[in-house]
């Protein structure tokens, strides 16, 4: 549990512009999510950037940029299987990854909690639903502001969570972790552009 924090048919779509990468001042490749201008570094929590996208509401409101970082060694054999193999691995929480979210606008913490829980619940098929309440009850009561960052690192049956205030906690549930993977990499992903960019980027690692 934490020590200190959508349904795809919620009027929220994804932007389809390709992410742009460049080396800034020799500090390594920095990738700019083009719809928001938000930057993603090459490394996060010891993992390597694979792709990014944007979450858009009502086709005009760019809510946040989202990027995925993967373990290139864990993905080395999978990427040889092409898009299908990579997609299958992304849906499997046993392949470690960090999902990094950077807000592009202010958002109330109540709305954030409601949206993510509504995205997760139908994907959990009635199992481990108490983990949703655990997740909700441990989100700090601080509204998200433009530029706020959230990191979710998935490793097997454990999701390590770094909230926008820097607090770190965890949820231990294979069902929860698998549902979270489906939220971001499934056929009905909340940001198809992010999912597709991650699949392509993983293949190029």
Tab-separated table of C-alpha atoms in Angstrom:
chain	number	residue	atom	x	y	z
A	1	UNK	CA	0.000	0.000	0.000
A	2	UNK	CA	1.003	3.626	-0.327
A	3	UNK	CA	3.102	5.434	2.242
A	4	UNK	CA	2.304	9.034	1.295
A	5	UNK	CA	-1.541	7.858	-5.661
A	6	UNK	CA	-10.931	5.631	-17.759
A	7	UNK	CA	-12.930	4.267	-19.460
A	8	UNK	CA	-11.914	4.437	-23.063
A	9	UNK	CA	-15.410	5.624	-23.919
A	10	UNK	CA	-15.216	8.726	-21.737
A	11	UNK	CA	-14.908	11.185	-24.599
A	12	UNK	CA	-11.118	10.871	-24.379
A	13	UNK	CA	-9.146	10.188	-27.535
A	14	UNK	CA	-5.456	10.141	-28.480
A	15	UNK	CA	-3.319	12.322	-30.707
A	16	UNK	CA	-1.644	10.549	-33.607
A	17	UNK	CA	1.409	12.768	-34.195
A	18	UNK	CA	4.748	10.951	-34.143
A	19	UNK	CA	7.118	11.679	-31.237
A	20	UNK	CA	10.250	13.643	-32.166
A	21	UNK	CA	13.645	12.662	-30.747
A	22	UNK	CA	16.883	14.626	-30.547
A	23	UNK	CA	20.099	14.876	-28.546
A	24	UNK	CA	20.113	18.009	-26.395
A	25	UNK	CA	23.522	19.341	-25.306
A	26	UNK	CA	25.001	15.859	-25.433
A	27	UNK	CA	22.853	14.701	-22.536
A	28	UNK	CA	21.374	11.798	-24.447
A	29	UNK	CA	18.306	11.483	-26.576
A	30	UNK	CA	15.396	13.596	-25.405
A	31	UNK	CA	12.035	12.868	-27.000
A	32	UNK	CA	9.439	15.597	-27.366
A	33	UNK	CA	5.797	14.602	-27.442
A	34	UNK	CA	4.738	16.915	-30.308
A	35	UNK	CA	1.149	17.660	-29.310
A	36	UNK	CA	2.175	19.000	-25.889
A	37	UNK	CA	5.886	19.755	-26.249
A	38	UNK	CA	6.515	17.691	-23.104
A	39	UNK	CA	9.974	16.126	-22.985
A	40	UNK	CA	10.816	12.530	-22.139
A	41	UNK	CA	14.401	11.617	-21.171
A	42	UNK	CA	16.081	8.515	-22.510
A	43	UNK	CA	16.107	6.719	-19.149
A	44	UNK	CA	13.653	6.409	-16.265
A	45	UNK	CA	14.057	4.091	-13.271
A	46	UNK	CA	16.858	2.290	-15.085
A	47	UNK	CA	14.696	1.524	-18.108
A	48	UNK	CA	14.877	2.807	-21.684
A	49	UNK	CA	12.394	5.049	-23.452
A	50	UNK	CA	10.275	3.177	-26.011
A	51	UNK	CA	7.561	5.635	-27.085
A	52	UNK	CA	5.072	8.309	-26.102
A	53	UNK	CA	1.712	9.843	-26.951
A	54	UNK	CA	-0.932	12.186	-25.613
A	55	UNK	CA	-4.294	11.742	-23.946
A	56	UNK	CA	-6.860	14.052	-25.495
A	57	UNK	CA	-10.371	14.774	-24.246
A	58	UNK	CA	-13.174	15.917	-26.539
A	59	UNK	CA	-10.675	16.024	-29.411
A	60	UNK	CA	-9.206	19.364	-28.261
A	61	UNK	CA	-8.160	19.179	-24.597
A	62	UNK	CA	-4.687	17.665	-24.262
A	63	UNK	CA	-4.835	16.247	-20.743
A	64	UNK	CA	-1.409	14.626	-20.371
A	65	UNK	CA	1.540	13.167	-22.224
A	66	UNK	CA	2.394	9.548	-21.478
A	67	UNK	CA	5.565	7.619	-22.196
A	68	UNK	CA	6.727	4.061	-21.638
A	69	UNK	CA	10.155	2.838	-20.588
A	70	UNK	CA	11.076	-0.837	-20.942
A	71	UNK	CA	13.923	-3.194	-20.101
A	72	UNK	CA	15.627	-3.727	-23.489
A	73	UNK	CA	17.212	-6.975	-22.312
A	74	UNK	CA	13.850	-8.434	-21.315
A	75	UNK	CA	12.429	-7.333	-24.660
A	76	UNK	CA	15.377	-8.504	-26.779
A	77	UNK	CA	13.899	-11.879	-27.706
A	78	UNK	CA	10.329	-10.604	-27.935
A	79	UNK	CA	11.046	-7.880	-30.464
A	80	UNK	CA	12.228	-10.502	-32.959
A	81	UNK	CA	8.638	-11.771	-33.003
A	82	UNK	CA	7.445	-8.509	-34.538
A	83	UNK	CA	4.458	-6.368	-33.619
A	84	UNK	CA	2.326	-9.265	-32.404
A	85	UNK	CA	5.014	-10.543	-30.051
A	86	UNK	CA	5.766	-7.076	-28.683
A	87	UNK	CA	2.083	-6.367	-28.088
A	88	UNK	CA	1.679	-9.657	-26.228
A	89	UNK	CA	4.673	-8.810	-24.033
A	90	UNK	CA	3.352	-5.318	-23.267
A	91	UNK	CA	0.112	-6.875	-22.054
A	92	UNK	CA	2.081	-9.214	-19.771
A	93	UNK	CA	3.056	-7.509	-16.488
A	94	UNK	CA	6.006	-9.882	-16.077
A	95	UNK	CA	7.848	-7.719	-18.623
A	96	UNK	CA	8.997	-4.726	-16.523
A	97	UNK	CA	8.121	-1.223	-17.623
A	98	UNK	CA	7.571	2.275	-16.257
A	99	UNK	CA	4.636	4.371	-17.424
A	100	UNK	CA	5.463	8.059	-16.983
A	101	UNK	CA	2.637	10.590	-17.076
A	102	UNK	CA	3.220	14.346	-17.271
A	103	UNK	CA	0.193	16.595	-16.914
A	104	UNK	CA	-0.456	19.169	-19.639
A	105	UNK	CA	-3.188	20.931	-17.677
A	106	UNK	CA	-4.619	21.147	-14.184
A	107	UNK	CA	-6.885	18.277	-13.115
A	108	UNK	CA	-8.675	17.679	-9.837
A	109	UNK	CA	-7.425	14.652	-7.952
A	110	UNK	CA	-11.007	13.409	-7.613
A	111	UNK	CA	-11.433	13.349	-11.386
A	112	UNK	CA	-8.058	11.668	-11.845
A	113	UNK	CA	-8.953	8.936	-9.354
A	114	UNK	CA	-12.406	8.434	-10.852
A	115	UNK	CA	-11.107	8.131	-14.411
A	116	UNK	CA	-8.324	5.654	-13.684
A	117	UNK	CA	-10.521	3.469	-11.481
A	118	UNK	CA	-13.267	3.417	-14.108
A	119	UNK	CA	-10.676	2.342	-16.662
A	120	UNK	CA	-9.330	-0.442	-14.466
A	121	UNK	CA	-12.499	-1.927	-12.984
A	122	UNK	CA	-14.042	-3.551	-16.094
A	123	UNK	CA	-10.655	-4.987	-16.990
A	124	UNK	CA	-10.355	-6.757	-13.633
A	125	UNK	CA	-13.367	-9.010	-14.254
A	126	UNK	CA	-14.608	-8.839	-10.683
A	127	UNK	CA	-11.301	-9.995	-9.145
A	128	UNK	CA	-9.211	-8.157	-6.526
A	129	UNK	CA	-11.577	-5.186	-6.628
A	130	UNK	CA	-10.514	-4.219	-3.119
A	131	UNK	CA	-7.247	-3.079	-4.700
A	132	UNK	CA	-9.143	-0.284	-6.443
A	133	UNK	CA	-10.334	1.038	-3.098
A	134	UNK	CA	-6.825	0.665	-1.722
A	135	UNK	CA	-5.509	2.667	-4.654
A	136	UNK	CA	-8.188	5.338	-4.321
A	137	UNK	CA	-7.852	5.737	-0.559
A	138	UNK	CA	-4.111	6.230	-0.695
A	139	UNK	CA	-3.972	8.897	-3.419
A	140	UNK	CA	-2.872	12.138	-1.720
A	141	UNK	CA	-5.599	14.820	-1.688
A	142	UNK	CA	-3.605	17.204	-3.854
A	143	UNK	CA	-4.933	18.349	-7.228
A	144	UNK	CA	-2.710	17.724	-10.233
A	145	UNK	CA	-1.206	20.815	-11.858
A	146	UNK	CA	0.330	21.434	-15.264
A	147	UNK	CA	3.727	19.698	-15.276
A	148	UNK	CA	2.945	17.283	-12.437
A	149	UNK	CA	4.542	13.864	-12.944
A	150	UNK	CA	3.341	10.380	-12.034
A	151	UNK	CA	5.285	7.148	-12.503
A	152	UNK	CA	3.869	3.634	-12.435
A	153	UNK	CA	6.426	0.834	-12.578
A	154	UNK	CA	5.026	-2.629	-13.240
A	155	UNK	CA	7.001	-5.743	-12.283
A	156	UNK	CA	5.012	-8.957	-12.228
A	157	UNK	CA	2.296	-8.727	-9.589
A	158	UNK	CA	3.538	-5.418	-8.146
A	159	UNK	CA	2.937	-1.843	-9.268
A	160	UNK	CA	5.270	0.721	-7.719
A	161	UNK	CA	3.678	4.137	-7.754
A	162	UNK	CA	5.370	7.524	-7.467
A	163	UNK	CA	2.701	10.179	-7.052
A	164	UNK	CA	2.854	13.845	-8.009
A	165	UNK	CA	4.125	14.864	-4.566
A	166	UNK	CA	7.008	12.369	-4.655
A	167	UNK	CA	5.378	9.818	-2.362
A	168	UNK	CA	6.098	6.192	-3.212
A	169	UNK	CA	3.937	3.167	-2.551
A	170	UNK	CA	2.805	-0.055	-4.146
A	171	UNK	CA	-0.157	-2.202	-5.080
A	172	UNK	CA	0.414	-5.955	-5.055
A	173	UNK	CA	-2.009	-7.761	-7.336
A	174	UNK	CA	-1.424	-9.636	-10.568
A	175	UNK	CA	-4.994	-8.793	-11.623
A	176	UNK	CA	-4.486	-5.060	-11.022
A	177	UNK	CA	-1.162	-5.021	-12.885
A	178	UNK	CA	-2.556	-6.930	-15.868
A	179	UNK	CA	-5.525	-4.547	-16.038
A	180	UNK	CA	-3.192	-1.549	-15.957
A	181	UNK	CA	-1.231	-3.017	-18.863
A	182	UNK	CA	-4.467	-3.364	-20.830
A	183	UNK	CA	-5.395	0.257	-20.086
A	184	UNK	CA	-2.262	1.470	-21.866
A	185	UNK	CA	-1.412	-1.297	-24.372
A	186	UNK	CA	-4.642	-3.170	-25.082
A	187	UNK	CA	-6.830	-3.076	-28.183
A	188	UNK	CA	-8.939	-0.380	-26.512
A	189	UNK	CA	-6.018	1.556	-25.021
A	190	UNK	CA	-6.673	5.030	-23.625
A	191	UNK	CA	-4.050	6.416	-26.015
A	192	UNK	CA	-3.692	4.283	-29.148
A	193	UNK	CA	-0.995	6.654	-30.435
A	194	UNK	CA	1.090	5.992	-27.326
A	195	UNK	CA	0.555	2.242	-27.607
A	196	UNK	CA	1.502	2.194	-31.281
A	197	UNK	CA	4.588	4.365	-30.735
A	198	UNK	CA	5.742	2.073	-27.919
A	199	UNK	CA	5.312	-1.020	-30.097
A	200	UNK	CA	7.329	0.599	-32.868
A	201	UNK	CA	9.962	1.961	-30.504
A	202	UNK	CA	10.411	-1.342	-28.709
A	203	UNK	CA	11.079	-3.038	-32.022
A	204	UNK	CA	13.880	-0.552	-32.678
A	205	UNK	CA	15.686	-0.933	-29.352
